[in-house]
Amino acid sequence: MQSMTGFARVDGTGEGMSWAWEARSVNARGLDLRLRLPDGADALEAELRKATPRRFARGNVSISLRWSRLPDAAGGGVNRVALDQALAALAEVEAVAAQQGRELAAVSAADILALRGVAEGGEAGQAWLKAAQSEIAALLDALAHARESEGAALATLLTTSIDEIARLAAEARETAAARAARAGETLRARVAALMEAAPDTDRLEQELALIAVKADVTEELDRLDAHVAAARVHLTETGPIGRKLDFLMQEFNREANTLASKSGDAELTRVALALKVVIDQMREQVQNVE
């Protein structure tokens, strides 16, 4: 099982540069990939958009690449074309500002070098990107490992919740049986009242059938047992199971609600409410399962 929550970081150096890959993942309905990459990293973006869906089926995955020049790196690494374009754009901005009587803050050489594309050099300055590209697989491996570790913890929590649902369902079955025994006298009193008010055999049969349907919770408990068995099977499957578990949570909740509405007994109501608490807790955990 994989969680949709995880974090990974991969650092590297080469070609006079240092860089750091970071990948973060949180839960989402589908797979949503968001990238923050330096200019000229088209090859990195293409590979990430191809490789990520092969590793993950769901999750909001954010991947960023940050870089800096090493202090002892040789060469300025200035892209003259990008620099000329930046200076021309700066001159145009200053001219418009002067026409409008607006005063701009002074721009330093460091400010210009910080503009995207200016300090990334030409072909030589981009060589480090190839080294960074070779680390994409390691980054995704690290993120998958983090999600698997979180998934293992989730599997333990979900197993505990399923065991508790099974225990409460068994308790509800025992409580319902005890309630049926106690209800005998009440039912006889209601039958006597009906016969005295209107000795209509057809009406009596209808009322008795309605009472039996309202009181019987066997189907709800049988379905709860079936959902428990299905959840246990899903936890042993490989691949994404989050949507399957999410559907089961809706079914669990439906049966618990029906059990509470049909209980007619304080003890059975208590068990039904305890079931709802466990199911709600489990639903929150399931939201992070891939």
PDB file of C-alpha atoms in Angstrom:
ATOM      1  CA  MET A   1       0.000   0.000   0.000  1.00  0.00           C
ATOM      2  CA  GLN A   2       1.163   3.507  -0.797  1.00  0.00           C
ATOM      3  CA  SER A   3       0.126   6.664   0.941  1.00  0.00           C
ATOM      4  CA  MET A   4      -0.259   9.805  -1.136  1.00  0.00           C
ATOM      5  CA  THR A   5       1.839  11.705   1.408  1.00  0.00           C
ATOM      6  CA  GLY A   6       5.612  11.826   1.085  1.00  0.00           C
ATOM      7  CA  PHE A   7       8.730  13.949   0.693  1.00  0.00           C
ATOM      8  CA  ALA A   8      12.053  13.311  -1.043  1.00  0.00           C
ATOM      9  CA  ARG A   9      15.216  15.312  -1.730  1.00  0.00           C
ATOM     10  CA  VAL A  10      18.195  14.546  -3.956  1.00  0.00           C
ATOM     11  CA  ASP A  11      21.294  16.800  -4.039  1.00  0.00           C
ATOM     12  CA  GLY A  12      23.995  16.958  -6.684  1.00  0.00           C
ATOM     13  CA  THR A  13      27.022  18.917  -7.882  1.00  0.00           C
ATOM     14  CA  GLY A  14      28.815  19.140 -11.200  1.00  0.00           C
ATOM     15  CA  GLU A  15      29.855  21.505 -13.987  1.00  0.00           C
ATOM     16  CA  GLY A  16      30.563  24.225 -11.426  1.00  0.00           C
ATOM     17  CA  MET A  17      27.005  24.036 -10.088  1.00  0.00           C
ATOM     18  CA  SER A  18      25.156  22.574  -7.114  1.00  0.00           C
ATOM     19  CA  TRP A  19      21.492  21.688  -7.202  1.00  0.00           C
ATOM     20  CA  ALA A  20      18.736  20.154  -5.160  1.00  0.00           C
ATOM     21  CA  TRP A  21      15.695  18.216  -6.320  1.00  0.00           C
ATOM     22  CA  GLU A  22      12.701  18.236  -3.986  1.00  0.00           C
ATOM     23  CA  ALA A  23       9.472  16.271  -4.398  1.00  0.00           C
ATOM     24  CA  ARG A  24       6.406  16.621  -2.199  1.00  0.00           C
ATOM     25  CA  SER A  25       3.196  14.639  -2.404  1.00  0.00           C
ATOM     26  CA  VAL A  26      -0.187  15.081  -0.721  1.00  0.00           C
ATOM     27  CA  ASN A  27      -3.584  13.522  -1.299  1.00  0.00           C
ATOM     28  CA  ALA A  28      -5.713  14.329  -4.368  1.00  0.00           C
ATOM     29  CA  ARG A  29      -8.549  12.748  -6.318  1.00  0.00           C
ATOM     30  CA  GLY A  30      -6.254  12.016  -9.276  1.00  0.00           C
ATOM     31  CA  LEU A  31      -2.643  12.639 -10.246  1.00  0.00           C
ATOM     32  CA  ASP A  32      -1.773  16.340 -10.349  1.00  0.00           C
ATOM     33  CA  LEU A  33       1.861  17.111 -11.236  1.00  0.00           C
ATOM     34  CA  ARG A  34       3.242  20.600 -10.577  1.00  0.00           C
ATOM     35  CA  LEU A  35       6.767  21.560 -11.624  1.00  0.00           C
ATOM     36  CA  ARG A  36       9.093  24.438 -10.756  1.00  0.00           C
ATOM     37  CA  LEU A  37      12.140  24.193 -13.000  1.00  0.00           C
ATOM     38  CA  PRO A  38      14.805  26.631 -14.260  1.00  0.00           C
ATOM     39  CA  ASP A  39      14.699  28.086 -17.759  1.00  0.00           C
ATOM     40  CA  GLY A  40      16.017  25.813 -20.462  1.00  0.00           C
ATOM     41  CA  ALA A  41      14.896  22.680 -18.612  1.00  0.00           C
ATOM     42  CA  ASP A  42      12.429  21.501 -21.266  1.00  0.00           C
ATOM     43  CA  ALA A  43      14.022  18.041 -21.364  1.00  0.00           C
ATOM     44  CA  LEU A  44      13.603  17.719 -17.591  1.00  0.00           C
ATOM     45  CA  GLU A  45       9.941  18.696 -17.759  1.00  0.00           C
ATOM     46  CA  ALA A  46       9.227  16.242 -20.557  1.00  0.00           C
ATOM     47  CA  GLU A  47      10.893  13.376 -18.708  1.00  0.00           C
ATOM     48  CA  LEU A  48       9.164  14.180 -15.423  1.00  0.00           C
ATOM     49  CA  ARG A  49       5.746  14.292 -17.070  1.00  0.00           C
ATOM     50  CA  LYS A  50       6.455  10.932 -18.665  1.00  0.00           C
ATOM     51  CA  ALA A  51       8.075   9.179 -15.691  1.00  0.00           C
ATOM     52  CA  THR A  52       5.847  10.355 -12.823  1.00  0.00           C
ATOM     53  CA  PRO A  53       2.575   8.745 -14.033  1.00  0.00           C
ATOM     54  CA  ARG A  54       4.452   5.463 -14.423  1.00  0.00           C
ATOM     55  CA  ARG A  55       5.292   5.520 -10.697  1.00  0.00           C
ATOM     56  CA  PHE A  56       2.202   7.094  -9.116  1.00  0.00           C
ATOM     57  CA  ALA A  57      -1.509   6.813  -9.832  1.00  0.00           C
ATOM     58  CA  ARG A  58      -2.837   9.483  -7.471  1.00  0.00           C
ATOM     59  CA  GLY A  59      -1.629  12.453  -5.479  1.00  0.00           C
ATOM     60  CA  ASN A  60      -0.778  16.120  -5.808  1.00  0.00           C
ATOM     61  CA  VAL A  61       2.941  15.838  -6.632  1.00  0.00           C
ATOM     62  CA  SER A  62       5.080  18.983  -6.602  1.00  0.00           C
ATOM     63  CA  ILE A  63       8.640  18.745  -7.941  1.00  0.00           C
ATOM     64  CA  SER A  64      11.153  21.593  -7.892  1.00  0.00           C
ATOM     65  CA  LEU A  65      14.773  22.025  -8.908  1.00  0.00           C
ATOM     66  CA  ARG A  66      16.912  24.752  -7.319  1.00  0.00           C
ATOM     67  CA  TRP A  67      20.486  25.499  -8.321  1.00  0.00           C
ATOM     68  CA  SER A  68      23.409  27.746  -7.401  1.00  0.00           C
ATOM     69  CA  ARG A  69      26.887  28.322  -8.777  1.00  0.00           C
ATOM     70  CA  LEU A  70      29.745  26.919  -6.712  1.00  0.00           C
ATOM     71  CA  PRO A  71      32.030  29.606  -5.215  1.00  0.00           C
ATOM     72  CA  ASP A  72      35.127  28.331  -7.025  1.00  0.00           C
ATOM     73  CA  ALA A  73      33.362  27.742 -10.354  1.00  0.00           C
ATOM     74  CA  ALA A  74      35.261  29.092 -13.342  1.00  0.00           C
ATOM     75  CA  GLY A  75      33.678  31.483 -15.825  1.00  0.00           C
ATOM     76  CA  GLY A  76      30.821  33.896 -15.509  1.00  0.00           C
ATOM     77  CA  GLY A  77      28.369  31.693 -17.297  1.00  0.00           C
ATOM     78  CA  VAL A  78      26.518  34.691 -18.758  1.00  0.00           C
ATOM     79  CA  ASN A  79      24.126  34.177 -21.653  1.00  0.00           C
ATOM     80  CA  ARG A  80      24.901  37.228 -23.814  1.00  0.00           C
ATOM     81  CA  VAL A  81      21.723  36.961 -25.833  1.00  0.00           C
ATOM     82  CA  ALA A  82      19.569  36.809 -22.723  1.00  0.00           C
ATOM     83  CA  LEU A  83      21.631  39.620 -21.148  1.00  0.00           C
ATOM     84  CA  ASP A  84      21.125  41.897 -24.167  1.00  0.00           C
ATOM     85  CA  GLN A  85      17.411  41.200 -24.112  1.00  0.00           C
ATOM     86  CA  ALA A  86      17.209  41.925 -20.388  1.00  0.00           C
ATOM     87  CA  LEU A  87      19.121  45.214 -20.744  1.00  0.00           C
ATOM     88  CA  ALA A  88      16.936  46.292 -23.661  1.00  0.00           C
ATOM     89  CA  ALA A  89      13.801  45.507 -21.694  1.00  0.00           C
ATOM     90  CA  LEU A  90      15.189  47.358 -18.683  1.00  0.00           C
ATOM     91  CA  ALA A  91      15.942  50.428 -20.806  1.00  0.00           C
ATOM     92  CA  GLU A  92      12.391  50.389 -22.193  1.00  0.00           C
ATOM     93  CA  VAL A  93      10.906  50.146 -18.707  1.00  0.00           C
ATOM     94  CA  GLU A  94      13.030  53.033 -17.481  1.00  0.00           C
ATOM     95  CA  ALA A  95      12.038  55.166 -20.485  1.00  0.00           C
ATOM     96  CA  VAL A  96       8.310  54.595 -19.900  1.00  0.00           C
ATOM     97  CA  ALA A  97       8.705  55.288 -16.198  1.00  0.00           C
ATOM     98  CA  ALA A  98      10.501  58.558 -16.940  1.00  0.00           C
ATOM     99  CA  GLN A  99       7.695  59.643 -19.297  1.00  0.00           C
ATOM    100  CA  GLN A 100       5.163  59.010 -16.536  1.00  0.00           C
ATOM    101  CA  GLY A 101       7.260  60.767 -13.934  1.00  0.00           C
ATOM    102  CA  ARG A 102       7.791  57.611 -11.923  1.00  0.00           C
ATOM    103  CA  GLU A 103      11.035  56.964 -10.102  1.00  0.00           C
ATOM    104  CA  LEU A 104      12.403  53.428 -10.145  1.00  0.00           C
ATOM    105  CA  ALA A 105      14.813  51.902  -7.690  1.00  0.00           C
ATOM    106  CA  ALA A 106      18.353  51.413  -8.925  1.00  0.00           C
ATOM    107  CA  VAL A 107      19.056  48.026 -10.498  1.00  0.00           C
ATOM    108  CA  SER A 108      22.369  46.357  -9.712  1.00  0.00           C
ATOM    109  CA  ALA A 109      24.371  43.888 -11.778  1.00  0.00           C
ATOM    110  CA  ALA A 110      23.399  41.204  -9.252  1.00  0.00           C
ATOM    111  CA  ASP A 111      19.734  41.971  -9.910  1.00  0.00           C
ATOM    112  CA  ILE A 112      20.258  41.508 -13.642  1.00  0.00           C
ATOM    113  CA  LEU A 113      22.187  38.265 -13.169  1.00  0.00           C
ATOM    114  CA  ALA A 114      19.305  36.971 -11.059  1.00  0.00           C
ATOM    115  CA  LEU A 115      16.915  37.310 -13.989  1.00  0.00           C
ATOM    116  CA  ARG A 116      15.920  33.963 -15.440  1.00  0.00           C
ATOM    117  CA  GLY A 117      18.161  32.880 -18.274  1.00  0.00           C
ATOM    118  CA  VAL A 118      20.844  35.546 -17.867  1.00  0.00           C
ATOM    119  CA  ALA A 119      23.238  33.630 -15.626  1.00  0.00           C
ATOM    120  CA  GLU A 120      22.617  30.167 -16.999  1.00  0.00           C
ATOM    121  CA  GLY A 121      25.281  30.429 -19.629  1.00  0.00           C
ATOM    122  CA  GLY A 122      24.944  28.941 -23.065  1.00  0.00           C
ATOM    123  CA  GLU A 123      25.378  25.316 -23.938  1.00  0.00           C
ATOM    124  CA  ALA A 124      28.246  24.920 -21.462  1.00  0.00           C
ATOM    125  CA  GLY A 125      26.214  26.527 -18.675  1.00  0.00           C
ATOM    126  CA  GLN A 126      23.417  24.042 -19.276  1.00  0.00           C
ATOM    127  CA  ALA A 127      25.621  20.959 -19.024  1.00  0.00           C
ATOM    128  CA  TRP A 128      24.751  20.484 -15.345  1.00  0.00           C
ATOM    129  CA  LEU A 129      21.119  19.958 -16.317  1.00  0.00           C
ATOM    130  CA  LYS A 130      22.061  16.674 -17.961  1.00  0.00           C
ATOM    131  CA  ALA A 131      23.576  15.499 -14.683  1.00  0.00           C
ATOM    132  CA  ALA A 132      20.473  16.634 -12.823  1.00  0.00           C
ATOM    133  CA  GLN A 133      18.306  14.831 -15.356  1.00  0.00           C
ATOM    134  CA  SER A 134      20.035  11.542 -14.570  1.00  0.00           C
ATOM    135  CA  GLU A 135      18.809  11.870 -10.959  1.00  0.00           C
ATOM    136  CA  ILE A 136      15.097  11.973 -11.803  1.00  0.00           C
ATOM    137  CA  ALA A 137      14.735   8.207 -11.341  1.00  0.00           C
ATOM    138  CA  ALA A 138      16.440   8.395  -7.930  1.00  0.00           C
ATOM    139  CA  LEU A 139      14.147  11.247  -6.905  1.00  0.00           C
ATOM    140  CA  LEU A 140      11.002   9.328  -7.845  1.00  0.00           C
ATOM    141  CA  ASP A 141      12.369   6.199  -6.143  1.00  0.00           C
ATOM    142  CA  ALA A 142      12.922   8.177  -2.944  1.00  0.00           C
ATOM    143  CA  LEU A 143       9.423   9.655  -3.101  1.00  0.00           C
ATOM    144  CA  ALA A 144       7.916   6.203  -3.728  1.00  0.00           C
ATOM    145  CA  HIS A 145       9.843   4.834  -0.731  1.00  0.00           C
ATOM    146  CA  ALA A 146       8.516   7.657   1.476  1.00  0.00           C
ATOM    147  CA  ARG A 147       4.970   6.980   0.300  1.00  0.00           C
ATOM    148  CA  GLU A 148       5.397   3.248   0.892  1.00  0.00           C
ATOM    149  CA  SER A 149       6.662   3.857   4.430  1.00  0.00           C
ATOM    150  CA  GLU A 150       3.674   6.060   5.137  1.00  0.00           C
ATOM    151  CA  GLY A 151       1.462   3.443   3.475  1.00  0.00           C
ATOM    152  CA  ALA A 152       2.753   0.716   5.788  1.00  0.00           C
ATOM    153  CA  ALA A 153       1.794   2.834   8.792  1.00  0.00           C
ATOM    154  CA  LEU A 154      -1.632   3.472   7.262  1.00  0.00           C
ATOM    155  CA  ALA A 155      -2.123  -0.253   6.646  1.00  0.00           C
ATOM    156  CA  THR A 156      -1.547  -0.936  10.337  1.00  0.00           C
ATOM    157  CA  LEU A 157      -4.058   1.736  11.366  1.00  0.00           C
ATOM    158  CA  LEU A 158      -6.645   0.527   8.850  1.00  0.00           C
ATOM    159  CA  THR A 159      -6.252  -3.085   9.943  1.00  0.00           C
ATOM    160  CA  THR A 160      -6.844  -2.037  13.541  1.00  0.00           C
ATOM    161  CA  SER A 161      -9.967  -0.089  12.492  1.00  0.00           C
ATOM    162  CA  ILE A 162     -11.323  -3.027  10.489  1.00  0.00           C
ATOM    163  CA  ASP A 163     -10.769  -5.350  13.449  1.00  0.00           C
ATOM    164  CA  GLU A 164     -12.694  -2.917  15.661  1.00  0.00           C
ATOM    165  CA  ILE A 165     -15.577  -2.705  13.157  1.00  0.00           C
ATOM    166  CA  ALA A 166     -15.730  -6.513  13.066  1.00  0.00           C
ATOM    167  CA  ARG A 167     -15.775  -6.633  16.872  1.00  0.00           C
ATOM    168  CA  LEU A 168     -18.543  -4.033  17.104  1.00  0.00           C
ATOM    169  CA  ALA A 169     -20.594  -5.790  14.409  1.00  0.00           C
ATOM    170  CA  ALA A 170     -20.381  -9.032  16.417  1.00  0.00           C
ATOM    171  CA  GLU A 171     -21.379  -7.136  19.565  1.00  0.00           C
ATOM    172  CA  ALA A 172     -24.309  -5.604  17.685  1.00  0.00           C
ATOM    173  CA  ARG A 173     -25.455  -9.058  16.590  1.00  0.00           C
ATOM    174  CA  GLU A 174     -25.425 -10.297  20.206  1.00  0.00           C
ATOM    175  CA  THR A 175     -27.178  -7.142  21.398  1.00  0.00           C
ATOM    176  CA  ALA A 176     -29.834  -7.450  18.691  1.00  0.00           C
ATOM    177  CA  ALA A 177     -30.519 -11.073  19.726  1.00  0.00           C
ATOM    178  CA  ALA A 178     -30.916 -10.018  23.358  1.00  0.00           C
ATOM    179  CA  ARG A 179     -33.174  -7.150  22.300  1.00  0.00           C
ATOM    180  CA  ALA A 180     -35.384  -9.578  20.333  1.00  0.00           C
ATOM    181  CA  ALA A 181     -35.868 -11.706  23.437  1.00  0.00           C
ATOM    182  CA  ARG A 182     -36.840  -8.658  25.510  1.00  0.00           C
ATOM    183  CA  ALA A 183     -39.134  -7.366  22.780  1.00  0.00           C
ATOM    184  CA  GLY A 184     -41.423 -10.411  22.940  1.00  0.00           C
ATOM    185  CA  GLU A 185     -43.543  -9.062  25.764  1.00  0.00           C
ATOM    186  CA  THR A 186     -43.762  -5.626  24.135  1.00  0.00           C
ATOM    187  CA  LEU A 187     -44.848  -7.170  20.853  1.00  0.00           C
ATOM    188  CA  ARG A 188     -47.575  -9.214  22.543  1.00  0.00           C
ATOM    189  CA  ALA A 189     -48.873  -6.065  24.218  1.00  0.00           C
ATOM    190  CA  ARG A 190     -48.985  -4.226  20.891  1.00  0.00           C
ATOM    191  CA  VAL A 191     -50.803  -7.127  19.237  1.00  0.00           C
ATOM    192  CA  ALA A 192     -53.389  -7.140  22.006  1.00  0.00           C
ATOM    193  CA  ALA A 193     -53.884  -3.402  21.611  1.00  0.00           C
ATOM    194  CA  LEU A 194     -54.342  -3.730  17.877  1.00  0.00           C
ATOM    195  CA  MET A 195     -56.867  -6.548  18.243  1.00  0.00           C
ATOM    196  CA  GLU A 196     -58.836  -4.539  20.773  1.00  0.00           C
ATOM    197  CA  ALA A 197     -58.820  -1.380  18.637  1.00  0.00           C
ATOM    198  CA  ALA A 198     -59.646  -3.043  15.319  1.00  0.00           C
ATOM    199  CA  PRO A 199     -59.916  -6.815  15.119  1.00  0.00           C
ATOM    200  CA  ASP A 200     -58.965  -6.824  11.442  1.00  0.00           C
ATOM    201  CA  THR A 201     -56.788  -9.817  10.558  1.00  0.00           C
ATOM    202  CA  ASP A 202     -55.354  -8.223   7.386  1.00  0.00           C
ATOM    203  CA  ARG A 203     -54.518  -5.025   9.249  1.00  0.00           C
ATOM    204  CA  LEU A 204     -52.898  -7.034  12.017  1.00  0.00           C
ATOM    205  CA  GLU A 205     -50.733  -8.955   9.555  1.00  0.00           C
ATOM    206  CA  GLN A 206     -49.606  -5.709   7.936  1.00  0.00           C
ATOM    207  CA  GLU A 207     -48.734  -4.138  11.264  1.00  0.00           C
ATOM    208  CA  LEU A 208     -46.834  -7.216  12.400  1.00  0.00           C
ATOM    209  CA  ALA A 209     -44.882  -7.326   9.123  1.00  0.00           C
ATOM    210  CA  LEU A 210     -44.020  -3.634   9.494  1.00  0.00           C
ATOM    211  CA  ILE A 211     -42.882  -4.134  13.078  1.00  0.00           C
ATOM    212  CA  ALA A 212     -40.725  -7.105  12.042  1.00  0.00           C
ATOM    213  CA  VAL A 213     -39.105  -5.187   9.172  1.00  0.00           C
ATOM    214  CA  LYS A 214     -38.352  -2.177  11.361  1.00  0.00           C
ATOM    215  CA  ALA A 215     -36.866  -4.316  14.101  1.00  0.00           C
ATOM    216  CA  ASP A 216     -34.805  -6.754  12.019  1.00  0.00           C
ATOM    217  CA  VAL A 217     -31.171  -5.668  11.594  1.00  0.00           C
ATOM    218  CA  THR A 218     -29.876  -8.981  10.270  1.00  0.00           C
ATOM    219  CA  GLU A 219     -29.309  -7.675   6.736  1.00  0.00           C
ATOM    220  CA  GLU A 220     -27.368  -4.639   7.966  1.00  0.00           C
ATOM    221  CA  LEU A 221     -25.113  -6.825  10.104  1.00  0.00           C
ATOM    222  CA  ASP A 222     -24.605  -9.326   7.281  1.00  0.00           C
ATOM    223  CA  ARG A 223     -23.582  -6.498   4.951  1.00  0.00           C
ATOM    224  CA  LEU A 224     -21.217  -5.111   7.585  1.00  0.00           C
ATOM    225  CA  ASP A 225     -19.533  -8.517   7.797  1.00  0.00           C
ATOM    226  CA  ALA A 226     -19.259  -8.634   3.991  1.00  0.00           C
ATOM    227  CA  HIS A 227     -17.719  -5.154   3.884  1.00  0.00           C
ATOM    228  CA  VAL A 228     -15.194  -6.152   6.555  1.00  0.00           C
ATOM    229  CA  ALA A 229     -14.183  -9.179   4.481  1.00  0.00           C
ATOM    230  CA  ALA A 230     -13.859  -7.025   1.344  1.00  0.00           C
ATOM    231  CA  ALA A 231     -11.719  -4.447   3.170  1.00  0.00           C
ATOM    232  CA  ARG A 232      -9.364  -7.169   4.405  1.00  0.00           C
ATOM    233  CA  VAL A 233      -8.945  -8.420   0.816  1.00  0.00           C
ATOM    234  CA  HIS A 234      -8.213  -4.912  -0.488  1.00  0.00           C
ATOM    235  CA  LEU A 235      -5.472  -4.422   2.102  1.00  0.00           C
ATOM    236  CA  THR A 236      -3.629  -7.431   0.655  1.00  0.00           C
ATOM    237  CA  GLU A 237      -3.840  -6.206  -2.962  1.00  0.00           C
ATOM    238  CA  THR A 238      -1.004  -4.541  -4.851  1.00  0.00           C
ATOM    239  CA  GLY A 239      -1.571  -1.308  -6.733  1.00  0.00           C
ATOM    240  CA  PRO A 240      -3.867   1.614  -5.944  1.00  0.00           C
ATOM    241  CA  ILE A 241      -6.750   0.700  -3.626  1.00  0.00           C
ATOM    242  CA  GLY A 242      -7.734   4.116  -2.260  1.00  0.00           C
ATOM    243  CA  ARG A 243     -10.886   4.502  -4.351  1.00  0.00           C
ATOM    244  CA  LYS A 244     -12.045   0.968  -3.476  1.00  0.00           C
ATOM    245  CA  LEU A 245     -11.613   1.682   0.229  1.00  0.00           C
ATOM    246  CA  ASP A 246     -13.325   5.042  -0.103  1.00  0.00           C
ATOM    247  CA  PHE A 247     -16.368   3.320  -1.628  1.00  0.00           C
ATOM    248  CA  LEU A 248     -16.394   0.801   1.220  1.00  0.00           C
ATOM    249  CA  MET A 249     -16.373   3.662   3.735  1.00  0.00           C
ATOM    250  CA  GLN A 250     -19.625   4.935   2.243  1.00  0.00           C
ATOM    251  CA  GLU A 251     -21.131   1.456   2.526  1.00  0.00           C
ATOM    252  CA  PHE A 252     -19.917   1.033   6.116  1.00  0.00           C
ATOM    253  CA  ASN A 253     -21.441   4.386   7.035  1.00  0.00           C
ATOM    254  CA  ARG A 254     -24.762   3.548   5.367  1.00  0.00           C
ATOM    255  CA  GLU A 255     -25.128   0.317   7.343  1.00  0.00           C
ATOM    256  CA  ALA A 256     -24.166   1.989  10.627  1.00  0.00           C
ATOM    257  CA  ASN A 257     -26.756   4.740  10.051  1.00  0.00           C
ATOM    258  CA  THR A 258     -29.475   2.203   9.268  1.00  0.00           C
ATOM    259  CA  LEU A 259     -28.525   0.134  12.304  1.00  0.00           C
ATOM    260  CA  ALA A 260     -28.848   3.214  14.530  1.00  0.00           C
ATOM    261  CA  SER A 261     -32.224   4.201  13.048  1.00  0.00           C
ATOM    262  CA  LYS A 262     -33.679   0.686  13.485  1.00  0.00           C
ATOM    263  CA  SER A 263     -32.184  -0.120  16.861  1.00  0.00           C
ATOM    264  CA  GLY A 264     -35.045   0.840  19.169  1.00  0.00           C
ATOM    265  CA  ASP A 265     -32.723  -0.109  22.014  1.00  0.00           C
ATOM    266  CA  ALA A 266     -30.285   2.007  24.009  1.00  0.00           C
ATOM    267  CA  GLU A 267     -27.528  -0.614  24.002  1.00  0.00           C
ATOM    268  CA  LEU A 268     -27.800  -1.288  20.277  1.00  0.00           C
ATOM    269  CA  THR A 269     -27.799   2.458  19.602  1.00  0.00           C
ATOM    270  CA  ARG A 270     -24.603   2.777  21.630  1.00  0.00           C
ATOM    271  CA  VAL A 271     -22.918   0.102  19.495  1.00  0.00           C
ATOM    272  CA  ALA A 272     -24.133   1.761  16.274  1.00  0.00           C
ATOM    273  CA  LEU A 273     -22.731   5.139  17.359  1.00  0.00           C
ATOM    274  CA  ALA A 274     -19.420   3.501  18.297  1.00  0.00           C
ATOM    275  CA  LEU A 275     -19.352   2.004  14.797  1.00  0.00           C
ATOM    276  CA  LYS A 276     -19.867   5.451  13.256  1.00  0.00           C
ATOM    277  CA  VAL A 277     -16.941   6.876  15.249  1.00  0.00           C
ATOM    278  CA  VAL A 278     -14.575   4.131  14.050  1.00  0.00           C
ATOM    279  CA  ILE A 279     -15.822   4.442  10.468  1.00  0.00           C
ATOM    280  CA  ASP A 280     -15.306   8.223  10.467  1.00  0.00           C
ATOM    281  CA  GLN A 281     -11.756   7.775  11.758  1.00  0.00           C
ATOM    282  CA  MET A 282     -11.076   5.149   9.124  1.00  0.00           C
ATOM    283  CA  ARG A 283     -12.506   7.377   6.377  1.00  0.00           C
ATOM    284  CA  GLU A 284     -10.006  10.112   7.274  1.00  0.00           C
ATOM    285  CA  GLN A 285      -7.145   7.614   7.012  1.00  0.00           C
ATOM    286  CA  VAL A 286      -8.408   6.263   3.693  1.00  0.00           C
ATOM    287  CA  GLN A 287      -8.243   9.751   2.150  1.00  0.00           C
ATOM    288  CA  ASN A 288      -4.430   9.413   2.128  1.00  0.00           C
ATOM    289  CA  VAL A 289      -4.336   5.969   0.491  1.00  0.00           C
ATOM    290  CA  GLU A 290      -3.293   5.929  -3.182  1.00  0.00           C
TER     291      GLU A 290
END
